[in-house]
Each structure stands twice: as C-alpha cells, then as structure tokens.
XYZ file of C-alpha atoms in Angstrom:
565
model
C -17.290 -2.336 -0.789
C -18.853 -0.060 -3.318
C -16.161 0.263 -5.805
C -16.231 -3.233 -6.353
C -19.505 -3.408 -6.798
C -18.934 -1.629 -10.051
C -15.881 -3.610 -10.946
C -15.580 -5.501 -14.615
C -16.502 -9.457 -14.073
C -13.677 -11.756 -13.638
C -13.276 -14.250 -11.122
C -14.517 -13.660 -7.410
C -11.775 -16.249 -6.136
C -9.204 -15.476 -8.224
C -9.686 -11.909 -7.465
C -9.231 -12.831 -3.654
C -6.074 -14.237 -4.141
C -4.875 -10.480 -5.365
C -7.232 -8.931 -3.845
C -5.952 -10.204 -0.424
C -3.069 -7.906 -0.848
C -5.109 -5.088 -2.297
C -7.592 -4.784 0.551
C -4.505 -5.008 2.562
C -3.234 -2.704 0.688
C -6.334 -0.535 0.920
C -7.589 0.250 -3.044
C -10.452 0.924 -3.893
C -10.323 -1.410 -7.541
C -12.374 -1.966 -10.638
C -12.361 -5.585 -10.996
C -10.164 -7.780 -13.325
C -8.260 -11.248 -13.929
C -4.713 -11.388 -12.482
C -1.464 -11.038 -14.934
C 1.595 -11.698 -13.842
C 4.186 -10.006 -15.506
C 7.931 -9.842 -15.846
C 10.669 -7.517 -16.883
C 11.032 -7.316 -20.537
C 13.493 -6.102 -22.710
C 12.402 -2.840 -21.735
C 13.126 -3.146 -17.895
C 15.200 -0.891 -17.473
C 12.960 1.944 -18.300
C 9.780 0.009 -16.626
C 8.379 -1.975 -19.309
C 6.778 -5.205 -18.585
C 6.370 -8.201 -20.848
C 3.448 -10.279 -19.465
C 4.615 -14.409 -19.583
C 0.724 -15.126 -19.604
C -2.449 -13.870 -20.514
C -5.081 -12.638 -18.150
C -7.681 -15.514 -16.805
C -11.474 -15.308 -16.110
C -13.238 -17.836 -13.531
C -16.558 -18.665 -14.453
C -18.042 -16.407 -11.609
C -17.546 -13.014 -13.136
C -15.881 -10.995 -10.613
C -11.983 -9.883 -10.676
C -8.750 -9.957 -9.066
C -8.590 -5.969 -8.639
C -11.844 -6.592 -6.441
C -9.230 -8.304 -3.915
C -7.491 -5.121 -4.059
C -10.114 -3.001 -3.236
C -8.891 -0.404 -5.885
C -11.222 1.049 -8.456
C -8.930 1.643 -11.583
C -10.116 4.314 -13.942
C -13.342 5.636 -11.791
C -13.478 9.184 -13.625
C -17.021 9.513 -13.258
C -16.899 13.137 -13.177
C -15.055 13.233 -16.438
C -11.629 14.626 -15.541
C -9.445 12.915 -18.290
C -12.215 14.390 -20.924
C -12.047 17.956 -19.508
C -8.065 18.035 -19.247
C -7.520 16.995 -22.975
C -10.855 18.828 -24.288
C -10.813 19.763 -27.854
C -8.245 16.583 -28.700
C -5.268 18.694 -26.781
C -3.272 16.631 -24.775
C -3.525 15.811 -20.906
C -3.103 18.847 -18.882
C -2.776 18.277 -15.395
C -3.897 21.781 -14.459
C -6.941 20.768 -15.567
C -7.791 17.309 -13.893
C -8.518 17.265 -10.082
C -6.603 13.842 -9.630
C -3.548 14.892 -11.215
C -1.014 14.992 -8.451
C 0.046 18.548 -9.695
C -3.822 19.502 -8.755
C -3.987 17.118 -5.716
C -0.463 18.621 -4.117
C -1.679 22.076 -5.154
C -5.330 21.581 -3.376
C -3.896 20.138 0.183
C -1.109 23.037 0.526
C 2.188 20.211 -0.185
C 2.728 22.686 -2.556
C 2.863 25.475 0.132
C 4.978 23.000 1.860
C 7.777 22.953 -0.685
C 7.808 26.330 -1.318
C 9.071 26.965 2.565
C 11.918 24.226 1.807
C 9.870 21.480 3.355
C 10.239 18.665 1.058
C 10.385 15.261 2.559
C 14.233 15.153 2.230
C 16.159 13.366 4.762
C 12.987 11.217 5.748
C 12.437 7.206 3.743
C 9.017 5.418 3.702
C 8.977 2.213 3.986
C 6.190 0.699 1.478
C 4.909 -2.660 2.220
C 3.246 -3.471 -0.708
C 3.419 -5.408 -4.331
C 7.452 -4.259 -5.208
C 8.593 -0.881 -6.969
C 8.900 -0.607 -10.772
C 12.196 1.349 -12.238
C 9.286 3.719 -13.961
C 10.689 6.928 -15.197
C 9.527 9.656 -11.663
C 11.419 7.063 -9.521
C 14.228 6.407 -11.384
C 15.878 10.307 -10.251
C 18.917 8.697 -8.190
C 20.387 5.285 -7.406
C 19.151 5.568 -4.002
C 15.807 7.048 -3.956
C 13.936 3.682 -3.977
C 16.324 1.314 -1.891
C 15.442 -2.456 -2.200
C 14.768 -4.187 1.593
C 14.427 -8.172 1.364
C 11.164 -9.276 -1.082
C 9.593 -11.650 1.418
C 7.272 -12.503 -1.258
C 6.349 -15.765 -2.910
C 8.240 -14.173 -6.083
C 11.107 -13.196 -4.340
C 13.292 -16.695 -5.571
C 13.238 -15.334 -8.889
C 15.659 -12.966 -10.548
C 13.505 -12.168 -12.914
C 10.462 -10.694 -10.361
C 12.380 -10.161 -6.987
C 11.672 -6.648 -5.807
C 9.766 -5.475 -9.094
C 6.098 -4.556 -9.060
C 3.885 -6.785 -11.289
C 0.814 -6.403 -10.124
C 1.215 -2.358 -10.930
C -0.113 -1.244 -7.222
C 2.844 -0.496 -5.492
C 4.362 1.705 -7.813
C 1.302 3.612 -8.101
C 1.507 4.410 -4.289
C 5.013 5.206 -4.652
C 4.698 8.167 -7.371
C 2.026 9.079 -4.998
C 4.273 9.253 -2.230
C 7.273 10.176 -3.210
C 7.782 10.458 -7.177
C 10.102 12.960 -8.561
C 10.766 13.833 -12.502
C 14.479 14.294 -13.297
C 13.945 17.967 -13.885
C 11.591 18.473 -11.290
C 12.188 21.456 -8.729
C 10.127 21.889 -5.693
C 10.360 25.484 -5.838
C 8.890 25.802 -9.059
C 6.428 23.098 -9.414
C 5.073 22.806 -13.150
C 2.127 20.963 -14.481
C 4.354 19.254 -17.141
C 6.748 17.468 -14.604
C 5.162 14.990 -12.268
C 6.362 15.091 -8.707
C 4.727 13.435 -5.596
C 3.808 14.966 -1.948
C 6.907 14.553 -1.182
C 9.121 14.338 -4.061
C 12.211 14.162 -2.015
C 11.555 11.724 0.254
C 13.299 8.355 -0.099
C 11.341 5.460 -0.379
C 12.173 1.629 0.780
C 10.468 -1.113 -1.273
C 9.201 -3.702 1.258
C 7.876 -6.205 -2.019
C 5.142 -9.033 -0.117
C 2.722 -9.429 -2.821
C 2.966 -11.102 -6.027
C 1.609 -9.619 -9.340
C -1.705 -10.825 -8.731
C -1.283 -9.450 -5.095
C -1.154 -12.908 -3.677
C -0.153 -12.586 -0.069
C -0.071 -14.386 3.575
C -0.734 -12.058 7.040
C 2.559 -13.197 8.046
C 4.326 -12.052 5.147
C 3.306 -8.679 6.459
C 4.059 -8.882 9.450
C 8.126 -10.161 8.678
C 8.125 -7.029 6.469
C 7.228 -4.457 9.877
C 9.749 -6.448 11.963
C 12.572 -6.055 9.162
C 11.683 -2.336 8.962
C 11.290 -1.790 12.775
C 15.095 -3.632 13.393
C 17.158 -1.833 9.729
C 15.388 1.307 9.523
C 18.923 3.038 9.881
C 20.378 1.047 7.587
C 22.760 1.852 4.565
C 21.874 5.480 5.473
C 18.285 5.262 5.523
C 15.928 7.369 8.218
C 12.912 5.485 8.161
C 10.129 7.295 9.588
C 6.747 6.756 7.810
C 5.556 3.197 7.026
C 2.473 2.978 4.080
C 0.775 0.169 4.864
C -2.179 -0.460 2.626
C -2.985 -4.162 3.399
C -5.985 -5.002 5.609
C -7.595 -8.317 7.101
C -10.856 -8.972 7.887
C -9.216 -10.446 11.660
C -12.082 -12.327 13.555
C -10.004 -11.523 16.606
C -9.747 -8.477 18.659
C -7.394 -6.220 17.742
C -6.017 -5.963 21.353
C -4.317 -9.578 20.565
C -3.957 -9.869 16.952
C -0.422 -10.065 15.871
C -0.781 -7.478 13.131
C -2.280 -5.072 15.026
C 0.968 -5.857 17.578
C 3.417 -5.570 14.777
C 2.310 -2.148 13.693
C 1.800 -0.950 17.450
C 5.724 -2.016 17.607
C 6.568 0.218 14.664
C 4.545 3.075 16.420
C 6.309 2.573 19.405
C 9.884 2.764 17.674
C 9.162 6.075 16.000
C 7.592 5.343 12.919
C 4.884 6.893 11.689
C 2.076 3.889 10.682
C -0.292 4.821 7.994
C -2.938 2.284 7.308
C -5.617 2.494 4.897
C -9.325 2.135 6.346
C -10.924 -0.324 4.041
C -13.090 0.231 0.726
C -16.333 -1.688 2.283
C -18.489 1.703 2.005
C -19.337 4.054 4.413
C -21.842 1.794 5.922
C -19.139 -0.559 6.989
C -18.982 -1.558 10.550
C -15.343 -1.850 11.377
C -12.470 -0.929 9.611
C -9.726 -3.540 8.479
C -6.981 -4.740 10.424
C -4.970 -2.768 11.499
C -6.514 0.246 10.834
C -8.943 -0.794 13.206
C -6.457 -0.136 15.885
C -6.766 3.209 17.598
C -2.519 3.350 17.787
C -1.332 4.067 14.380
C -3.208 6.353 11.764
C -6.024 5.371 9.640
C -6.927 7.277 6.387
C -10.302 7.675 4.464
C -10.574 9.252 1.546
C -12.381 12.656 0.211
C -13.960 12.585 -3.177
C -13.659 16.074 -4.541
C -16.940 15.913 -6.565
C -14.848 17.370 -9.790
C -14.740 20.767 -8.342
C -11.798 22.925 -6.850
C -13.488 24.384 -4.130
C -13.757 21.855 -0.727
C -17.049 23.034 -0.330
C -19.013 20.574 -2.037
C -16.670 17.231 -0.874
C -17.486 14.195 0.502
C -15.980 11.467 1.911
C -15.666 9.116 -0.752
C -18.494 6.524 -0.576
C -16.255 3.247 -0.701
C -14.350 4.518 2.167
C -15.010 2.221 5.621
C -17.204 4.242 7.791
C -16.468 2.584 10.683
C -18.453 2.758 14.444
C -18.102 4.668 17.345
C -15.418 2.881 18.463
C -13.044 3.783 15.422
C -13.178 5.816 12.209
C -10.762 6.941 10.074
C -9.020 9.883 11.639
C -8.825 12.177 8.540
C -8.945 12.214 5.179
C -6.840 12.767 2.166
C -7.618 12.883 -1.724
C -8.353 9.328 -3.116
C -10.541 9.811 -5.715
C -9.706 9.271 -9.526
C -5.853 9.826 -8.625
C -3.517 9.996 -11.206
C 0.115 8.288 -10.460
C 3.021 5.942 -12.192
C 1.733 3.052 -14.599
C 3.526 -0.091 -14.975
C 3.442 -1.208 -18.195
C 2.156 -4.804 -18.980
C 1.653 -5.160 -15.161
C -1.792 -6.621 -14.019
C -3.340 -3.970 -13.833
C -2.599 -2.273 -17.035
C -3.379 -5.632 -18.887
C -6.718 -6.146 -17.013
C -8.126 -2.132 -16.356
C -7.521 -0.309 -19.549
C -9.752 2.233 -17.850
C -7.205 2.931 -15.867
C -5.451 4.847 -18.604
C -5.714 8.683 -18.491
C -7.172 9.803 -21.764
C -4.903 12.090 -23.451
C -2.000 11.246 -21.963
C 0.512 10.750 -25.316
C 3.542 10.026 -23.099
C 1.742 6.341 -21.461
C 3.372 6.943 -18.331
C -0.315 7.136 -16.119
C -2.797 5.375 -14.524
C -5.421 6.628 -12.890
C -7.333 4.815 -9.565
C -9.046 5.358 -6.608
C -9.211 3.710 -2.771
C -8.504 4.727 0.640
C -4.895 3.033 -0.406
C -4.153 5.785 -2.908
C -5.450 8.349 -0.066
C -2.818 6.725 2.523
C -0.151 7.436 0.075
C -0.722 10.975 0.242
C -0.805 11.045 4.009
C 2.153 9.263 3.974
C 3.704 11.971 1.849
C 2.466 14.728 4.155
C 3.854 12.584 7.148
C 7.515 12.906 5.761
C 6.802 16.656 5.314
C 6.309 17.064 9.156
C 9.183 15.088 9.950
C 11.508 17.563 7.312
C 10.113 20.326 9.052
C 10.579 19.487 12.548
C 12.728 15.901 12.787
C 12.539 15.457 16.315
C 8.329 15.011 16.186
C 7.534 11.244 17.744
C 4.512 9.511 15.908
C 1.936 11.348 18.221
C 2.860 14.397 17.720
C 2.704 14.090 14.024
C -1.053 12.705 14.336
C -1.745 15.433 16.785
C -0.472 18.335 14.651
C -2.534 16.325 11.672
C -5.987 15.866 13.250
C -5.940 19.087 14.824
C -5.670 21.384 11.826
C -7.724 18.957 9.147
C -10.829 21.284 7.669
C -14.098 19.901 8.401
C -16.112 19.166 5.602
C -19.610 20.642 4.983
C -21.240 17.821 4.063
C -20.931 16.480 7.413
C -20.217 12.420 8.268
C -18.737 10.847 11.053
C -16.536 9.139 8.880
C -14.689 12.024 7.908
C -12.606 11.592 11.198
C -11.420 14.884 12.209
C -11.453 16.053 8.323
C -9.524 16.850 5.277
C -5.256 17.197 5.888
C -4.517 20.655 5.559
C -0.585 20.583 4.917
C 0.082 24.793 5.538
C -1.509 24.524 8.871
C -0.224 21.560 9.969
C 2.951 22.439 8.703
C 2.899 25.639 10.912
C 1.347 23.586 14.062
C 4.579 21.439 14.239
C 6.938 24.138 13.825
C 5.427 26.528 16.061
C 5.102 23.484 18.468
C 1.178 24.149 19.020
C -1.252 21.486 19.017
C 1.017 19.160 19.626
C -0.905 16.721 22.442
C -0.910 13.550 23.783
C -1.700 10.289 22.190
C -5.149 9.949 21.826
C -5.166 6.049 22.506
C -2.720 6.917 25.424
C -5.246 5.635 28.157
C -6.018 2.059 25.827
C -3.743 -0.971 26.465
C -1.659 -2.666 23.558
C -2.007 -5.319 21.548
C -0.389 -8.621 23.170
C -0.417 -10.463 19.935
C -0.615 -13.502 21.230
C -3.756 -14.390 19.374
C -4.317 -16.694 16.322
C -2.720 -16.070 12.863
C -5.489 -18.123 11.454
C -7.637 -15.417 13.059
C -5.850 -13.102 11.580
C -6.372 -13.788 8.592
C -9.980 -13.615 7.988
C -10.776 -16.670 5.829
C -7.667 -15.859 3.032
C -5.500 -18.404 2.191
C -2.689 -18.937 -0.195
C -1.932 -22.288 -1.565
C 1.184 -23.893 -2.579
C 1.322 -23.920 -6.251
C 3.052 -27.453 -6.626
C 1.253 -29.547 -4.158
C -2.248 -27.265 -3.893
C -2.081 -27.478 -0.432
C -3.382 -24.353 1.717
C -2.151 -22.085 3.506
C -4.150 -22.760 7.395
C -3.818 -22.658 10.907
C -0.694 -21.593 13.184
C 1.739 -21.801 10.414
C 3.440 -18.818 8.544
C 4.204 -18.645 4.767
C 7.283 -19.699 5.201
C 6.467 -22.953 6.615
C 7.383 -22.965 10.090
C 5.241 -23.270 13.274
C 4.051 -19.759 14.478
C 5.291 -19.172 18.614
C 2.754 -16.257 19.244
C 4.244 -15.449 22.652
C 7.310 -15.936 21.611
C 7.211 -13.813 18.528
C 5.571 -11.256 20.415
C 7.988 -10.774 22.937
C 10.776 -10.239 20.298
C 8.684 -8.493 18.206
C 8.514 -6.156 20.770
C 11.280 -5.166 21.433
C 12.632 -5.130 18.046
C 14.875 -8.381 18.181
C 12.237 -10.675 15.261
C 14.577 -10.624 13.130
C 18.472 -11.884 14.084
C 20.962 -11.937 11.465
C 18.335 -12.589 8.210
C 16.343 -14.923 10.318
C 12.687 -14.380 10.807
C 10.638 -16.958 13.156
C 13.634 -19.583 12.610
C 13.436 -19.068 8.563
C 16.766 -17.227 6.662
C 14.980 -15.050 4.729
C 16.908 -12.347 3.964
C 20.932 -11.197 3.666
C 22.766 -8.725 6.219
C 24.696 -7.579 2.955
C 23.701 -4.571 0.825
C 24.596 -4.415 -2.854
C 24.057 -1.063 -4.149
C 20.494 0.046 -3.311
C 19.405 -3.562 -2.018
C 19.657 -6.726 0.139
C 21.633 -9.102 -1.652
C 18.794 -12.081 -2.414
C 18.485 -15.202 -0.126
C 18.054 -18.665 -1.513
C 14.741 -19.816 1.083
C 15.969 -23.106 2.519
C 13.701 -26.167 4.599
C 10.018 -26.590 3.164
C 6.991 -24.754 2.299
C 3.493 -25.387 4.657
C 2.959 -28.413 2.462
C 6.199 -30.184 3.231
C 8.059 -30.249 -0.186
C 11.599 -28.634 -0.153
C 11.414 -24.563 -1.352
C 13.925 -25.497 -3.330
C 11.578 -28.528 -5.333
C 9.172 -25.453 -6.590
C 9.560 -24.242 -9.813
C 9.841 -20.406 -9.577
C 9.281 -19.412 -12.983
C 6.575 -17.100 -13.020
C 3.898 -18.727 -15.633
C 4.045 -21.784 -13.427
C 4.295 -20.260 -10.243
C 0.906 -17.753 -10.783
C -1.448 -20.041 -13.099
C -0.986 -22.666 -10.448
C -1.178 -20.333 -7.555
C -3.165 -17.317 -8.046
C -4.960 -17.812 -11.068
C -6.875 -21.252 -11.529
C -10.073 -22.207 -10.286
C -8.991 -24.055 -7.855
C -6.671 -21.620 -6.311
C -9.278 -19.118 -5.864
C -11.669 -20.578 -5.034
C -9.331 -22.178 -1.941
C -7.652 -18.991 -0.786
C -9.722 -16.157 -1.248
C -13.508 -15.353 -0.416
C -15.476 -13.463 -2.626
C -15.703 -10.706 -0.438
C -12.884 -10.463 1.280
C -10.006 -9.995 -0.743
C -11.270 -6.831 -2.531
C -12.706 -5.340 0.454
C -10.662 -5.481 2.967
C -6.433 -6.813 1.963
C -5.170 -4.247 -0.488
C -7.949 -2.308 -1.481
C -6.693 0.866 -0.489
C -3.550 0.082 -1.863
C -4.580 0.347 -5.887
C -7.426 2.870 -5.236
C-alpha cells in the first residue's frame, strides 16, 4: 500500500499485530510502534495515561502500517494554510476539516432540510470509543455493545479506544459538539456527517489493534441478533477491518457474516484496502459484491472537484470488483485520543494550530468509510423504510464522476443533495446489483480467512492457527453458518459455545462478562494476567509476537488500514 510506504520505521511485525485490525479497519497509516494506553486520571474527559512506552523492532517499519492509516499526510499543506500568519486553526480554511469535508459533499445541505441522522445508530466494529469531548453530548449517543476484545477482562480498557482509531471514525461519523446545531453549522464547533446519529461501540481490537477474524465476525452476529436493543435502530454497520482471505469470497465466513447483516437490513460499509490503486483485489469483505465498498478521493488541496483523484493508496481493484464510490479520505481531520497509540507514536498526526489539542488528522479508505457511513444514516432519516439496496442504488446513481477518470473511482464521488432527493422522490431506486450472484456459504476455512495473521497468547506464546476462534473453541463452519444465517449465533451471551457477553444493560452498556474455559493454548482465561503492560508487551509488542502473528505486509495493507486513514 502506498501510504505505508511512506510510513516512519518501526517494526514490520509488530506493526502487523495492529495493523491486522487497521487494514481491517481500512486506514491508510503512517507507520509507528504500538502503545497501549489506559484511562488516566483524566478519563473522564478522554485523557489517556500510557502504562508503557512505545517499542521499535529492529526491522524499521510500524504498527500504524498494520492499520493501513497514514496519520498526518498533509502534503498539500492544509494545517499551514488554516493557521497562516501564527492565527489559530480555522477549519474554513483546511479541506480535511470535517466543517469543509461536510460542506464539500452537500451533508451540510442535508441538515439544513432536517435530515440529520437522528433516529438511525451505527454500529462501529473497530478499536473501542473514547469519552472525547464531540461524543460525550448525551448518555446515550455512544452505547457500549459487549468488547469481544482481548482487553475486554479489564476494567480499566473494556470498551475504551487505545489504539486512537476508532474514535477517530466515530467523530467522523457521527460527532456532535455540545452546542452544535445542524441548522447553523459553524466552523468553530465540530460536528460529524451525521451529528445526530447514535453510534454503538462494537470494541475488537486492542490498542495496538491486535485482532483475530473471528473476533469480527462475533461482533456482526451480536449486532445482526440486538440491533433493537435498549432502544437502538441499528441500520449502518462501519466496518473498516479487511483480510487478505486466500479463499473465495463465495465461502469465506466473513464475507457470510456481513452478507447476513445485509440481508437483515443493515447497511454494510467496508473499506476497500490501502494497497494502491494498482492492487488486484480488494480486502475481505469488501471484495464481496453484496455490501458497499468505499475508496477514497484526494481533493488535491483545492475546493473545486475538478482537479480530484482517487486517492493513490486506495485498492484499485479488477474487473470483477472496485470500490463502488468514493468519499473524502484524504488528510481528514477528526477526534484525538490523548496518550492513545497513535498520538504517542504519529505526532504528525497533530493539526498545526490547533490550541484546543482535541485533533488528529489521517488519511485511508477507513476514514472515507466513515463518511459514507454518515451519509448512509442520512438516507435512512430521510426515508426510514429504504432496505440496504436501495440506499446503494440511490448512492451510486447520483455520485459525480470525476474528471480525472479511473476505474477505481467506482461509480464516483457521493453527492449527499442528490442522493438525498433520489430517495425521497423514490427515483433511482433499483435492484441489487449483485442480485443475479449467489451468497457466501461460509463454510470455508477460518485459517483461510485470515490471510497469514495470527495473534498469540501472551502467557504461553502460543499462536493463534487453524479451525479455532479467539476464544478457544473449535470453529463448526456449517454449523455456524446456518445460525449465522438466520440470526440465531448468538443465544443468551453465548457465541460458538463461549459466554461472552451479558443479556443485561447498565446504563449505556452490556454489563461485562468474566470469559470462562481456556484460551487456544489451553491455560484457563482466567490464569492470564489482564493488566495491560503485561498483556500488550507480551502480546503485541515484542519481537517475538510480531514476528509470529503478523506479516510485514499484511497487517498495514489490508486489516484496519482504512480504519485510521
């Protein structure tokens, strides 16, 4: 992937092991080591003490490679030009502000005819949800689901965002100052594409981004089977994780999980990968032609769409399957978690002139899926009875083509106004393009599915392989399959015979679950030692780790790349 290319050196295999979940997760990052942080003092208002200090493999490549996000990337000077003269930030001023980005694809439009994303939650399956000031507006506009990650046995990291990804999607997505009103959207209050849109944090990566396939795929069952829980409407799912599957789509269990979200009216965004435009396939499951895969557009620091591209890290693709549209993922400026991974290890992240600290600044086909996922819940406020389809219909078929012409463009840049108008004047609303293509079975491998990254159990050092999931029990593909299908995975907090989660809400989340039985390598869950420091150098950070779970490659290109970027 390009933007990794021009990462900072850190560790190639330590940078799998978080970039797993960033290529996932669809970013587009400059490389650096892994920090795993935890709430601080200062948790409350999204402050992050760090228990360790970043680590560097010998190799010279980082952890944000794994994610695929490129953190900073202002290489046409936007943070310079919106605080010229040593004046603060202005966002007026700097195309990836989300005031300019919301402004430049017509959201704006969008709220100004009432259409703001209320009534409609996105599930984000991703790295947890900070308590940053933008997302902090109500008690329930981020509402806590299970964490199935390996952090979730801790108090101390269950549900929160360390790694500094997730949150960054979510003020892309849905973020909302305290003051903020839709109808008179100012430069000085940040605000998302859909600022009142709920949002449910689906936590499966750790703060390096450490995560299993499987994990994944637990988190769209639980979705698919409680979206209408404790008053939520799910109807959007960001998903900005991708494998590099050496399996066919048509039985990969990931691409079947997502198909099964589709299928029960939820609107699957996936992020297409950060390999570059001369990329021959697009992750998993992006690659699969039921659910909606997003590329990004690189405005070329200009306000006019007339000199855009599709940004260069994005996955071209074949004939087969490309993207189907674009949205802004270039230099995008969102929520910044303070001490998380990220912020320790990409100071270039930081958006110069920004007094108030509250910013980061990246860029990846991830960061583009969050704004399609915004524009998503706009449809659905605006017309509530659209199926998945019909919102990918009404999308593709108004998107502007771009001049500078590449098949990876997909049917073009998301043009919110006209979309907006298709779905409530009921034109261009057609058929399922993948209508005549069978489904997945997903009754293929999970070993497959995983394309060479592994996660190893931090006490024993034993990986992560074959037909077992990350919670340690056997994986039934047909079995799973068949209940995954029809919405019955999960039954009662159990997930492929593993209690992972409660039935009982407190306040805005699942009340935690003690994991019972024993991990892949056969020592009791309960024998680990959760703390973080222990859990992450052993895990995610060493040498050895690395170097066992995660390919060079393959972490930053294809797991959560999208997801930081």
């Amino acid at each position: 992937m390009t933007s990794a290319g021009r990462s900072p050196s850190t560790s190639p295999r330590l940078v799998r092991a978080s970039l797993s979940l960033a290529t996932a997760l669809g970013l587009a990052l400059v490389g650096a080591a892994p920090v795993h942080a935890t709430p601080g003092a200062g948790a409350g208002t999204g402050t992050y003490a760090p228990t360790t200090q970043p680590t560097r493999g010998p190799s010279g490549t980082s952890a944000s490679r794994a994610l695929g996000t490129r953190w900073g990337d202002d290489d046409t000077r936007e943070g310079r030009r919106a605080s010229a003269n040593g004046s603060r930030w202005d966002a007026r001023a700097d195309h990836g502000s989300l005031y300019s980005l919301t402004s430049t694809i017509g959201a704006q439009d969008a709220w100004h005819r009432g259409y703001t994303g209320r009534g409609v939650t996105v599930a984000l399956i991703d790295t947890g949800v900070a308590p940053v000031a933008g997302l902090d507006r109500s008690a329930t506009k981020v509402m806590n689901g299970p964490d199935l990650s390996f952090e979730s046995q801790s108090p101390a990291t269950a549900n929160l965002d360390g790694f500094g990804h997730g949150t960054h999607l979510a003020g892309i997505i849905a973020g909302e100052d305290d003051r903020f009103d839709p109808r008179k959207p100012s430069p000085s209050m940040f605000a998302g594409v859909a600022p009142e849109a709920q949002l449910l944090n689906m936590k499966v990566g750790t703060a390096d981004g450490g995560v299993d396939v499987s994990q994944v795929i637990a988190a769209l069952d639980w979705v698919v089977a409680h979206r209408h829980d404790h008053g939520m409407n799910v109807r959007v799912v960001n998903l900005a994780y991708g494998t590099e599957s050496v399996q066919p789509w048509q039985v990969d269990p990931l691409a079947h999980a997502v198909e099964n979200a589709w299928d029960h009216g939820l609107v699957v965004v996936t992020a297409a990968g950060n390999d570059g435009l001369a990329a021959p396939h697009l992750l998993m499951p992006a690659v699969d032609p039921h659910v909606l895969a997003v590329g990004a557009e690189d405005h070329q620091g200009t306000t006019t769409i007339a000199d855009d591209t599709v940004a260069d890290f994005t996955s071209g693709g074949d004939a087969q399957r490309r993207p189907d549209l674009l949205a802004p993922g270039k230099s995008v400026v969102s929520l910044r978690v303070r001490g998380s991974y990220v912020d320790r290890t990409h100071p270039e992240g930081l958006v110069t002139g920004n007094v108030s600290g509250r910013f980061f600044r990246g860029s990846g086909t991830s960061q583009a899926a969050a704004v399609m996922s915004g524009v998503a819940a706009l449809l659905l406020d605006a017309r509530p009875s659209l199926t998945p389809d019909q919102v990918r219909s009404a999308l593709t078929s108004t998107a502007r083509r771009l001049h500078h012409r590449n098949p990876a463009m997909g049917a073009g840049l998301v043009d919110v106004p006209a979309a907006i108008t298709a779905v409530r004047t009921g034109r261009h609303l057609a058929a399922d393009p993948a209508a005549g293509l069978r489904h997945s079975t997903g009754t293929g491998s999970l070993e497959a599915s995983r394309g060479g990254e592994h996660v190893v159990d931090p006490t024993t050092g034993d990986v992560l392989t074959g037909e077992t999931d990350a919670y340690g029990d056997p994986w039934p593909a047909t079995v799973w399959a068949a209940a995954s299908r029809t919405g019955e995975a999960w039954d009662h907090g159990v997930w492929n015979g593993h209690r992972l989660s409660s039935e009982t809400w407190v306040g805005n989340q699942v009340a935690p679950t003690a994991w019972a039985g024993t991990s892949w390598s056969g020592l009791p869950w309960s024998e680990h030692v959760w703390s973080d420091a222990r859990w992450q150098a052993r895990s995610w950070r060493d040498q050895g780790w690395s170097a066992r779970s995660w390919r060079e490659e393959s972490w930053s290109a294809r797991s959560w790349r999208g997801l930081l970027s």
